Amino acid sequence: MSEAMLRLYVTTTAWVQDRYTGRKDRGATAVEYGLLVGLMAAVVIAAIAILGPKINALFDGVKLPASS
């Protein structure tokens, strides 16, 4: 019975180590996602800077007249 328990312990320990510490590329994946988020933020900022005045002029053209 103790041999079976030892075998179960060794198997479980190996599985846990492979599952939670076997991935060495987690840091690289996080860096890649960070770069993608940074690139998307730069594109959004550039689009707002380029299109901002045009959109502002468009909204100024559809203002309702002031009521007196």
PDB file of N, CA, C and O in Angstrom:
ATOM      1  N   MET A   1       0.819  -1.195   0.000  1.00  0.00           N
ATOM      2  CA  MET A   1       0.000   0.000   0.000  1.00  0.00           C
ATOM      3  C   MET A   1       0.859   1.254   0.000  1.00  0.00           C
ATOM      4  O   MET A   1       0.549   2.221  -0.654  1.00  0.00           O
ATOM      5  N   SER A   2       1.972   1.270   0.727  1.00  0.00           N
ATOM      6  CA  SER A   2       2.810   2.463   0.799  1.00  0.00           C
ATOM      7  C   SER A   2       3.493   2.743  -0.538  1.00  0.00           C
ATOM      8  O   SER A   2       3.756   3.890  -0.869  1.00  0.00           O
ATOM      9  N   GLU A   3       3.784   1.672  -1.319  1.00  0.00           N
ATOM     10  CA  GLU A   3       4.387   1.880  -2.633  1.00  0.00           C
ATOM     11  C   GLU A   3       3.408   2.580  -3.566  1.00  0.00           C
ATOM     12  O   GLU A   3       3.794   3.470  -4.332  1.00  0.00           O
ATOM     13  N   ALA A   4       2.154   2.233  -3.503  1.00  0.00           N
ATOM     14  CA  ALA A   4       1.133   2.882  -4.325  1.00  0.00           C
ATOM     15  C   ALA A   4       0.966   4.347  -3.930  1.00  0.00           C
ATOM     16  O   ALA A   4       0.819   5.228  -4.781  1.00  0.00           O
ATOM     17  N   MET A   5       1.010   4.622  -2.625  1.00  0.00           N
ATOM     18  CA  MET A   5       0.895   6.005  -2.156  1.00  0.00           C
ATOM     19  C   MET A   5       2.101   6.826  -2.608  1.00  0.00           C
ATOM     20  O   MET A   5       1.955   7.978  -3.018  1.00  0.00           O
ATOM     21  N   LEU A   6       3.297   6.229  -2.545  1.00  0.00           N
ATOM     22  CA  LEU A   6       4.494   6.922  -2.995  1.00  0.00           C
ATOM     23  C   LEU A   6       4.419   7.216  -4.491  1.00  0.00           C
ATOM     24  O   LEU A   6       4.747   8.315  -4.941  1.00  0.00           O
ATOM     25  N   ARG A   7       3.961   6.244  -5.264  1.00  0.00           N
ATOM     26  CA  ARG A   7       3.818   6.425  -6.708  1.00  0.00           C
ATOM     27  C   ARG A   7       2.813   7.539  -7.011  1.00  0.00           C
ATOM     28  O   ARG A   7       3.035   8.373  -7.893  1.00  0.00           O
ATOM     29  N   LEU A   8       1.703   7.567  -6.276  1.00  0.00           N
ATOM     30  CA  LEU A   8       0.698   8.617  -6.456  1.00  0.00           C
ATOM     31  C   LEU A   8       1.272   9.981  -6.106  1.00  0.00           C
ATOM     32  O   LEU A   8       1.063  10.960  -6.813  1.00  0.00           O
ATOM     33  N   TYR A   9       2.031  10.053  -5.023  1.00  0.00           N
ATOM     34  CA  TYR A   9       2.643  11.312  -4.607  1.00  0.00           C
ATOM     35  C   TYR A   9       3.619  11.821  -5.663  1.00  0.00           C
ATOM     36  O   TYR A   9       3.605  13.002  -6.025  1.00  0.00           O
ATOM     37  N   VAL A  10       4.469  10.937  -6.164  1.00  0.00           N
ATOM     38  CA  VAL A  10       5.464  11.328  -7.168  1.00  0.00           C
ATOM     39  C   VAL A  10       4.773  11.789  -8.448  1.00  0.00           C
ATOM     40  O   VAL A  10       5.145  12.807  -9.044  1.00  0.00           O
ATOM     41  N   THR A  11       3.764  11.059  -8.867  1.00  0.00           N
ATOM     42  CA  THR A  11       3.033  11.426 -10.083  1.00  0.00           C
ATOM     43  C   THR A  11       2.342  12.770  -9.924  1.00  0.00           C
ATOM     44  O   THR A  11       2.399  13.625 -10.810  1.00  0.00           O
ATOM     45  N   THR A  12       1.688  12.977  -8.802  1.00  0.00           N
ATOM     46  CA  THR A  12       0.986  14.228  -8.553  1.00  0.00           C
ATOM     47  C   THR A  12       1.957  15.395  -8.470  1.00  0.00           C
ATOM     48  O   THR A  12       1.712  16.464  -9.035  1.00  0.00           O
ATOM     49  N   THR A  13       3.064  15.206  -7.788  1.00  0.00           N
ATOM     50  CA  THR A  13       4.071  16.259  -7.676  1.00  0.00           C
ATOM     51  C   THR A  13       4.634  16.624  -9.044  1.00  0.00           C
ATOM     52  O   THR A  13       4.783  17.806  -9.370  1.00  0.00           O
ATOM     53  N   ALA A  14       4.928  15.649  -9.857  1.00  0.00           N
ATOM     54  CA  ALA A  14       5.445  15.908 -11.201  1.00  0.00           C
ATOM     55  C   ALA A  14       4.416  16.643 -12.037  1.00  0.00           C
ATOM     56  O   ALA A  14       4.749  17.569 -12.787  1.00  0.00           O
ATOM     57  N   TRP A  15       3.156  16.261 -11.925  1.00  0.00           N
ATOM     58  CA  TRP A  15       2.091  16.918 -12.685  1.00  0.00           C
ATOM     59  C   TRP A  15       1.954  18.385 -12.282  1.00  0.00           C
ATOM     60  O   TRP A  15       1.831  19.265 -13.128  1.00  0.00           O
ATOM     61  N   VAL A  16       1.978  18.648 -10.980  1.00  0.00           N
ATOM     62  CA  VAL A  16       1.846  20.025 -10.495  1.00  0.00           C
ATOM     63  C   VAL A  16       3.025  20.869 -10.963  1.00  0.00           C
ATOM     64  O   VAL A  16       2.852  22.005 -11.407  1.00  0.00           O
ATOM     65  N   GLN A  17       4.226  20.318 -10.901  1.00  0.00           N
ATOM     66  CA  GLN A  17       5.401  21.071 -11.346  1.00  0.00           C
ATOM     67  C   GLN A  17       5.335  21.360 -12.840  1.00  0.00           C
ATOM     68  O   GLN A  17       5.652  22.459 -13.278  1.00  0.00           O
ATOM     69  N   ASP A  18       4.936  20.392 -13.629  1.00  0.00           N
ATOM     70  CA  ASP A  18       4.812  20.616 -15.067  1.00  0.00           C
ATOM     71  C   ASP A  18       3.720  21.624 -15.383  1.00  0.00           C
ATOM     72  O   ASP A  18       3.847  22.446 -16.288  1.00  0.00           O
ATOM     73  N   ARG A  19       2.639  21.559 -14.636  1.00  0.00           N
ATOM     74  CA  ARG A  19       1.486  22.426 -14.902  1.00  0.00           C
ATOM     75  C   ARG A  19       1.763  23.877 -14.555  1.00  0.00           C
ATOM     76  O   ARG A  19       1.401  24.777 -15.285  1.00  0.00           O
ATOM     77  N   TYR A  20       2.399  24.124 -13.423  1.00  0.00           N
ATOM     78  CA  TYR A  20       2.536  25.486 -12.939  1.00  0.00           C
ATOM     79  C   TYR A  20       3.924  26.093 -13.085  1.00  0.00           C
ATOM     80  O   TYR A  20       4.060  27.309 -13.038  1.00  0.00           O
ATOM     81  N   THR A  21       4.938  25.289 -13.251  1.00  0.00           N
ATOM     82  CA  THR A  21       6.275  25.859 -13.387  1.00  0.00           C
ATOM     83  C   THR A  21       6.933  25.455 -14.690  1.00  0.00           C
ATOM     84  O   THR A  21       8.047  25.867 -14.952  1.00  0.00           O
ATOM     85  N   GLY A  22       6.270  24.707 -15.520  1.00  0.00           N
ATOM     86  CA  GLY A  22       6.872  24.237 -16.759  1.00  0.00           C
ATOM     87  C   GLY A  22       6.873  25.275 -17.866  1.00  0.00           C
ATOM     88  O   GLY A  22       7.618  25.165 -18.813  1.00  0.00           O
ATOM     89  N   ARG A  23       6.067  26.318 -17.736  1.00  0.00           N
ATOM     90  CA  ARG A  23       5.984  27.321 -18.795  1.00  0.00           C
ATOM     91  C   ARG A  23       7.023  28.406 -18.546  1.00  0.00           C
ATOM     92  O   ARG A  23       6.926  29.162 -17.606  1.00  0.00           O
ATOM     93  N   LYS A  24       7.984  28.486 -19.425  1.00  0.00           N
ATOM     94  CA  LYS A  24       9.041  29.479 -19.279  1.00  0.00           C
ATOM     95  C   LYS A  24       8.769  30.710 -20.142  1.00  0.00           C
ATOM     96  O   LYS A  24       9.499  31.678 -20.068  1.00  0.00           O
ATOM     97  N   ASP A  25       7.744  30.682 -20.982  1.00  0.00           N
ATOM     98  CA  ASP A  25       7.498  31.783 -21.912  1.00  0.00           C
ATOM     99  C   ASP A  25       6.399  32.728 -21.441  1.00  0.00           C
ATOM    100  O   ASP A  25       5.934  33.560 -22.191  1.00  0.00           O
ATOM    101  N   ARG A  26       5.979  32.650 -20.201  1.00  0.00           N
ATOM    102  CA  ARG A  26       4.920  33.533 -19.715  1.00  0.00           C
ATOM    103  C   ARG A  26       5.352  34.984 -19.738  1.00  0.00           C
ATOM    104  O   ARG A  26       4.593  35.858 -20.091  1.00  0.00           O
ATOM    105  N   GLY A  27       6.582  35.261 -19.346  1.00  0.00           N
ATOM    106  CA  GLY A  27       7.076  36.639 -19.351  1.00  0.00           C
ATOM    107  C   GLY A  27       7.123  37.206 -20.752  1.00  0.00           C
ATOM    108  O   GLY A  27       6.772  38.358 -20.984  1.00  0.00           O
ATOM    109  N   ALA A  28       7.548  36.403 -21.721  1.00  0.00           N
ATOM    110  CA  ALA A  28       7.599  36.868 -23.095  1.00  0.00           C
ATOM    111  C   ALA A  28       6.204  37.156 -23.616  1.00  0.00           C
ATOM    112  O   ALA A  28       5.987  38.136 -24.335  1.00  0.00           O
ATOM    113  N   THR A  29       5.240  36.346 -23.257  1.00  0.00           N
ATOM    114  CA  THR A  29       3.873  36.573 -23.700  1.00  0.00           C
ATOM    115  C   THR A  29       3.333  37.868 -23.111  1.00  0.00           C
ATOM    116  O   THR A  29       2.673  38.638 -23.806  1.00  0.00           O
ATOM    117  N   ALA A  30       3.622  38.130 -21.851  1.00  0.00           N
ATOM    118  CA  ALA A  30       3.168  39.371 -21.222  1.00  0.00           C
ATOM    119  C   ALA A  30       3.803  40.583 -21.898  1.00  0.00           C
ATOM    120  O   ALA A  30       3.137  41.599 -22.111  1.00  0.00           O
ATOM    121  N   VAL A  31       5.063  40.479 -22.265  1.00  0.00           N
ATOM    122  CA  VAL A  31       5.733  41.576 -22.952  1.00  0.00           C
ATOM    123  C   VAL A  31       5.098  41.807 -24.319  1.00  0.00           C
ATOM    124  O   VAL A  31       4.874  42.950 -24.731  1.00  0.00           O
ATOM    125  N   GLU A  32       4.782  40.742 -25.024  1.00  0.00           N
ATOM    126  CA  GLU A  32       4.150  40.887 -26.333  1.00  0.00           C
ATOM    127  C   GLU A  32       2.788  41.562 -26.215  1.00  0.00           C
ATOM    128  O   GLU A  32       2.450  42.439 -27.013  1.00  0.00           O
ATOM    129  N   TYR A  33       2.000  41.166 -25.228  1.00  0.00           N
ATOM    130  CA  TYR A  33       0.702  41.818 -25.032  1.00  0.00           C
ATOM    131  C   TYR A  33       0.887  43.290 -24.661  1.00  0.00           C
ATOM    132  O   TYR A  33       0.138  44.147 -25.102  1.00  0.00           O
ATOM    133  N   GLY A  34       1.889  43.590 -23.869  1.00  0.00           N
ATOM    134  CA  GLY A  34       2.168  44.985 -23.515  1.00  0.00           C
ATOM    135  C   GLY A  34       2.531  45.812 -24.734  1.00  0.00           C
ATOM    136  O   GLY A  34       2.089  46.954 -24.876  1.00  0.00           O
ATOM    137  N   LEU A  35       3.327  45.242 -25.625  1.00  0.00           N
ATOM    138  CA  LEU A  35       3.682  45.952 -26.856  1.00  0.00           C
ATOM    139  C   LEU A  35       2.459  46.172 -27.739  1.00  0.00           C
ATOM    140  O   LEU A  35       2.305  47.242 -28.340  1.00  0.00           O
ATOM    141  N   LEU A  36       1.584  45.184 -27.822  1.00  0.00           N
ATOM    142  CA  LEU A  36       0.365  45.351 -28.618  1.00  0.00           C
ATOM    143  C   LEU A  36      -0.532  46.444 -28.045  1.00  0.00           C
ATOM    144  O   LEU A  36      -1.078  47.262 -28.792  1.00  0.00           O
ATOM    145  N   VAL A  37      -0.676  46.481 -26.737  1.00  0.00           N
ATOM    146  CA  VAL A  37      -1.501  47.515 -26.110  1.00  0.00           C
ATOM    147  C   VAL A  37      -0.895  48.888 -26.351  1.00  0.00           C
ATOM    148  O   VAL A  37      -1.605  49.851 -26.648  1.00  0.00           O
ATOM    149  N   GLY A  38       0.413  48.999 -26.251  1.00  0.00           N
ATOM    150  CA  GLY A  38       1.086  50.267 -26.521  1.00  0.00           C
ATOM    151  C   GLY A  38       0.904  50.725 -27.956  1.00  0.00           C
ATOM    152  O   GLY A  38       0.654  51.906 -28.218  1.00  0.00           O
ATOM    153  N   LEU A  39       1.002  49.798 -28.891  1.00  0.00           N
ATOM    154  CA  LEU A  39       0.803  50.130 -30.302  1.00  0.00           C
ATOM    155  C   LEU A  39      -0.630  50.572 -30.557  1.00  0.00           C
ATOM    156  O   LEU A  39      -0.868  51.554 -31.277  1.00  0.00           O
ATOM    157  N   MET A  40      -1.590  49.877 -29.961  1.00  0.00           N
ATOM    158  CA  MET A  40      -2.992  50.264 -30.141  1.00  0.00           C
ATOM    159  C   MET A  40      -3.256  51.643 -29.545  1.00  0.00           C
ATOM    160  O   MET A  40      -3.984  52.450 -30.125  1.00  0.00           O
ATOM    161  N   ALA A  41      -2.659  51.947 -28.406  1.00  0.00           N
ATOM    162  CA  ALA A  41      -2.828  53.269 -27.798  1.00  0.00           C
ATOM    163  C   ALA A  41      -2.232  54.348 -28.694  1.00  0.00           C
ATOM    164  O   ALA A  41      -2.833  55.424 -28.863  1.00  0.00           O
ATOM    165  N   ALA A  42      -1.086  54.083 -29.288  1.00  0.00           N
ATOM    166  CA  ALA A  42      -0.470  55.058 -30.190  1.00  0.00           C
ATOM    167  C   ALA A  42      -1.350  55.308 -31.413  1.00  0.00           C
ATOM    168  O   ALA A  42      -1.501  56.451 -31.858  1.00  0.00           O
ATOM    169  N   VAL A  43      -1.959  54.262 -31.948  1.00  0.00           N
ATOM    170  CA  VAL A  43      -2.846  54.420 -33.114  1.00  0.00           C
ATOM    171  C   VAL A  43      -4.073  55.236 -32.736  1.00  0.00           C
ATOM    172  O   VAL A  43      -4.500  56.116 -33.490  1.00  0.00           O
ATOM    173  N   VAL A  44      -4.653  54.991 -31.575  1.00  0.00           N
ATOM    174  CA  VAL A  44      -5.835  55.740 -31.140  1.00  0.00           C
ATOM    175  C   VAL A  44      -5.479  57.211 -30.936  1.00  0.00           C
ATOM    176  O   VAL A  44      -6.221  58.106 -31.373  1.00  0.00           O
ATOM    177  N   ILE A  45      -4.353  57.488 -30.313  1.00  0.00           N
ATOM    178  CA  ILE A  45      -3.936  58.879 -30.090  1.00  0.00           C
ATOM    179  C   ILE A  45      -3.688  59.579 -31.414  1.00  0.00           C
ATOM    180  O   ILE A  45      -4.092  60.738 -31.607  1.00  0.00           O
ATOM    181  N   ALA A  46      -3.041  58.896 -32.350  1.00  0.00           N
ATOM    182  CA  ALA A  46      -2.793  59.503 -33.662  1.00  0.00           C
ATOM    183  C   ALA A  46      -4.105  59.767 -34.397  1.00  0.00           C
ATOM    184  O   ALA A  46      -4.273  60.825 -35.022  1.00  0.00           O
ATOM    185  N   ALA A  47      -5.052  58.851 -34.332  1.00  0.00           N
ATOM    186  CA  ALA A  47      -6.341  59.046 -35.003  1.00  0.00           C
ATOM    187  C   ALA A  47      -7.093  60.224 -34.398  1.00  0.00           C
ATOM    188  O   ALA A  47      -7.701  61.024 -35.126  1.00  0.00           O
ATOM    189  N   ILE A  48      -7.056  60.365 -33.080  1.00  0.00           N
ATOM    190  CA  ILE A  48      -7.733  61.488 -32.439  1.00  0.00           C
ATOM    191  C   ILE A  48      -7.055  62.800 -32.826  1.00  0.00           C
ATOM    192  O   ILE A  48      -7.727  63.800 -33.096  1.00  0.00           O
ATOM    193  N   ALA A  49      -5.732  62.809 -32.874  1.00  0.00           N
ATOM    194  CA  ALA A  49      -5.008  64.029 -33.240  1.00  0.00           C
ATOM    195  C   ALA A  49      -5.289  64.432 -34.680  1.00  0.00           C
ATOM    196  O   ALA A  49      -5.425  65.604 -34.997  1.00  0.00           O
ATOM    197  N   ILE A  50      -5.400  63.453 -35.573  1.00  0.00           N
ATOM    198  CA  ILE A  50      -5.624  63.748 -36.984  1.00  0.00           C
ATOM    199  C   ILE A  50      -7.085  64.097 -37.265  1.00  0.00           C
ATOM    200  O   ILE A  50      -7.390  65.059 -37.965  1.00  0.00           O
ATOM    201  N   LEU A  51      -7.996  63.321 -36.712  1.00  0.00           N
ATOM    202  CA  LEU A  51      -9.414  63.493 -37.012  1.00  0.00           C
ATOM    203  C   LEU A  51     -10.140  64.432 -36.050  1.00  0.00           C
ATOM    204  O   LEU A  51     -11.284  64.795 -36.311  1.00  0.00           O
ATOM    205  N   GLY A  52      -9.508  64.800 -34.956  1.00  0.00           N
ATOM    206  CA  GLY A  52     -10.163  65.625 -33.942  1.00  0.00           C
ATOM    207  C   GLY A  52     -10.748  66.914 -34.474  1.00  0.00           C
ATOM    208  O   GLY A  52     -11.937  67.207 -34.258  1.00  0.00           O
ATOM    209  N   PRO A  53      -9.971  67.745 -35.173  1.00  0.00           N
ATOM    210  CA  PRO A  53     -10.529  68.999 -35.692  1.00  0.00           C
ATOM    211  C   PRO A  53     -11.673  68.790 -36.695  1.00  0.00           C
ATOM    212  O   PRO A  53     -12.638  69.548 -36.715  1.00  0.00           O
ATOM    213  N   LYS A  54     -11.576  67.750 -37.510  1.00  0.00           N
ATOM    214  CA  LYS A  54     -12.641  67.483 -38.489  1.00  0.00           C
ATOM    215  C   LYS A  54     -13.931  67.078 -37.791  1.00  0.00           C
ATOM    216  O   LYS A  54     -15.025  67.504 -38.173  1.00  0.00           O
ATOM    217  N   ILE A  55     -13.821  66.245 -36.773  1.00  0.00           N
ATOM    218  CA  ILE A  55     -15.012  65.817 -36.034  1.00  0.00           C
ATOM    219  C   ILE A  55     -15.602  66.993 -35.269  1.00  0.00           C
ATOM    220  O   ILE A  55     -16.823  67.160 -35.214  1.00  0.00           O
ATOM    221  N   ASN A  56     -14.745  67.840 -34.707  1.00  0.00           N
ATOM    222  CA  ASN A  56     -15.217  69.020 -33.997  1.00  0.00           C
ATOM    223  C   ASN A  56     -15.974  69.950 -34.947  1.00  0.00           C
ATOM    224  O   ASN A  56     -17.041  70.480 -34.604  1.00  0.00           O
ATOM    225  N   ALA A  57     -15.456  70.161 -36.150  1.00  0.00           N
ATOM    226  CA  ALA A  57     -16.139  71.002 -37.136  1.00  0.00           C
ATOM    227  C   ALA A  57     -17.474  70.376 -37.545  1.00  0.00           C
ATOM    228  O   ALA A  57     -18.468  71.087 -37.733  1.00  0.00           O
ATOM    229  N   LEU A  58     -17.523  69.071 -37.652  1.00  0.00           N
ATOM    230  CA  LEU A  58     -18.763  68.383 -38.001  1.00  0.00           C
ATOM    231  C   LEU A  58     -19.827  68.609 -36.930  1.00  0.00           C
ATOM    232  O   LEU A  58     -20.980  68.932 -37.242  1.00  0.00           O
ATOM    233  N   PHE A  59     -19.451  68.489 -35.668  1.00  0.00           N
ATOM    234  CA  PHE A  59     -20.414  68.709 -34.593  1.00  0.00           C
ATOM    235  C   PHE A  59     -20.812  70.175 -34.479  1.00  0.00           C
ATOM    236  O   PHE A  59     -21.939  70.490 -34.118  1.00  0.00           O
ATOM    237  N   ASP A  60     -19.883  71.081 -34.774  1.00  0.00           N
ATOM    238  CA  ASP A  60     -20.234  72.502 -34.753  1.00  0.00           C
ATOM    239  C   ASP A  60     -21.268  72.812 -35.826  1.00  0.00           C
ATOM    240  O   ASP A  60     -22.111  73.706 -35.657  1.00  0.00           O
ATOM    241  N   GLY A  61     -21.240  72.089 -36.927  1.00  0.00           N
ATOM    242  CA  GLY A  61     -22.189  72.317 -38.015  1.00  0.00           C
ATOM    243  C   GLY A  61     -23.603  71.840 -37.702  1.00  0.00           C
ATOM    244  O   GLY A  61     -24.556  72.278 -38.351  1.00  0.00           O
ATOM    245  N   VAL A  62     -23.769  70.962 -36.732  1.00  0.00           N
ATOM    246  CA  VAL A  62     -25.101  70.434 -36.415  1.00  0.00           C
ATOM    247  C   VAL A  62     -25.609  70.934 -35.059  1.00  0.00           C
ATOM    248  O   VAL A  62     -26.526  70.363 -34.510  1.00  0.00           O
ATOM    249  N   LYS A  63     -25.055  72.040 -34.564  1.00  0.00           N
ATOM    250  CA  LYS A  63     -25.523  72.597 -33.305  1.00  0.00           C
ATOM    251  C   LYS A  63     -26.944  73.102 -33.460  1.00  0.00           C
ATOM    252  O   LYS A  63     -27.333  73.632 -34.512  1.00  0.00           O
ATOM    253  N   LEU A  64     -27.729  72.950 -32.432  1.00  0.00           N
ATOM    254  CA  LEU A  64     -29.078  73.494 -32.429  1.00  0.00           C
ATOM    255  C   LEU A  64     -29.024  74.991 -32.158  1.00  0.00           C
ATOM    256  O   LEU A  64     -28.182  75.454 -31.390  1.00  0.00           O
ATOM    257  N   PRO A  65     -29.933  75.730 -32.748  1.00  0.00           N
ATOM    258  CA  PRO A  65     -29.942  77.165 -32.466  1.00  0.00           C
ATOM    259  C   PRO A  65     -30.320  77.416 -31.019  1.00  0.00           C
ATOM    260  O   PRO A  65     -31.094  76.694 -30.421  1.00  0.00           O
ATOM    261  N   ALA A  66     -29.734  78.459 -30.463  1.00  0.00           N
ATOM    262  CA  ALA A  66     -30.008  78.791 -29.063  1.00  0.00           C
ATOM    263  C   ALA A  66     -31.422  79.336 -28.948  1.00  0.00           C
ATOM    264  O   ALA A  66     -31.875  80.129 -29.778  1.00  0.00           O
ATOM    265  N   SER A  67     -32.153  78.902 -27.955  1.00  0.00           N
ATOM    266  CA  SER A  67     -33.514  79.381 -27.748  1.00  0.00           C
ATOM    267  C   SER A  67     -33.468  80.613 -26.848  1.00  0.00           C
ATOM    268  O   SER A  67     -32.683  80.713 -25.921  1.00  0.00           O
ATOM    269  N   SER A  68     -34.339  81.558 -27.133  1.00  0.00           N
ATOM    270  CA  SER A  68     -34.351  82.785 -26.337  1.00  0.00           C
ATOM    271  C   SER A  68     -35.586  82.893 -25.490  1.00  0.00           C
ATOM    272  O   SER A  68     -36.561  82.298 -25.606  1.00  0.00           O
TER     273      SER A  68
END
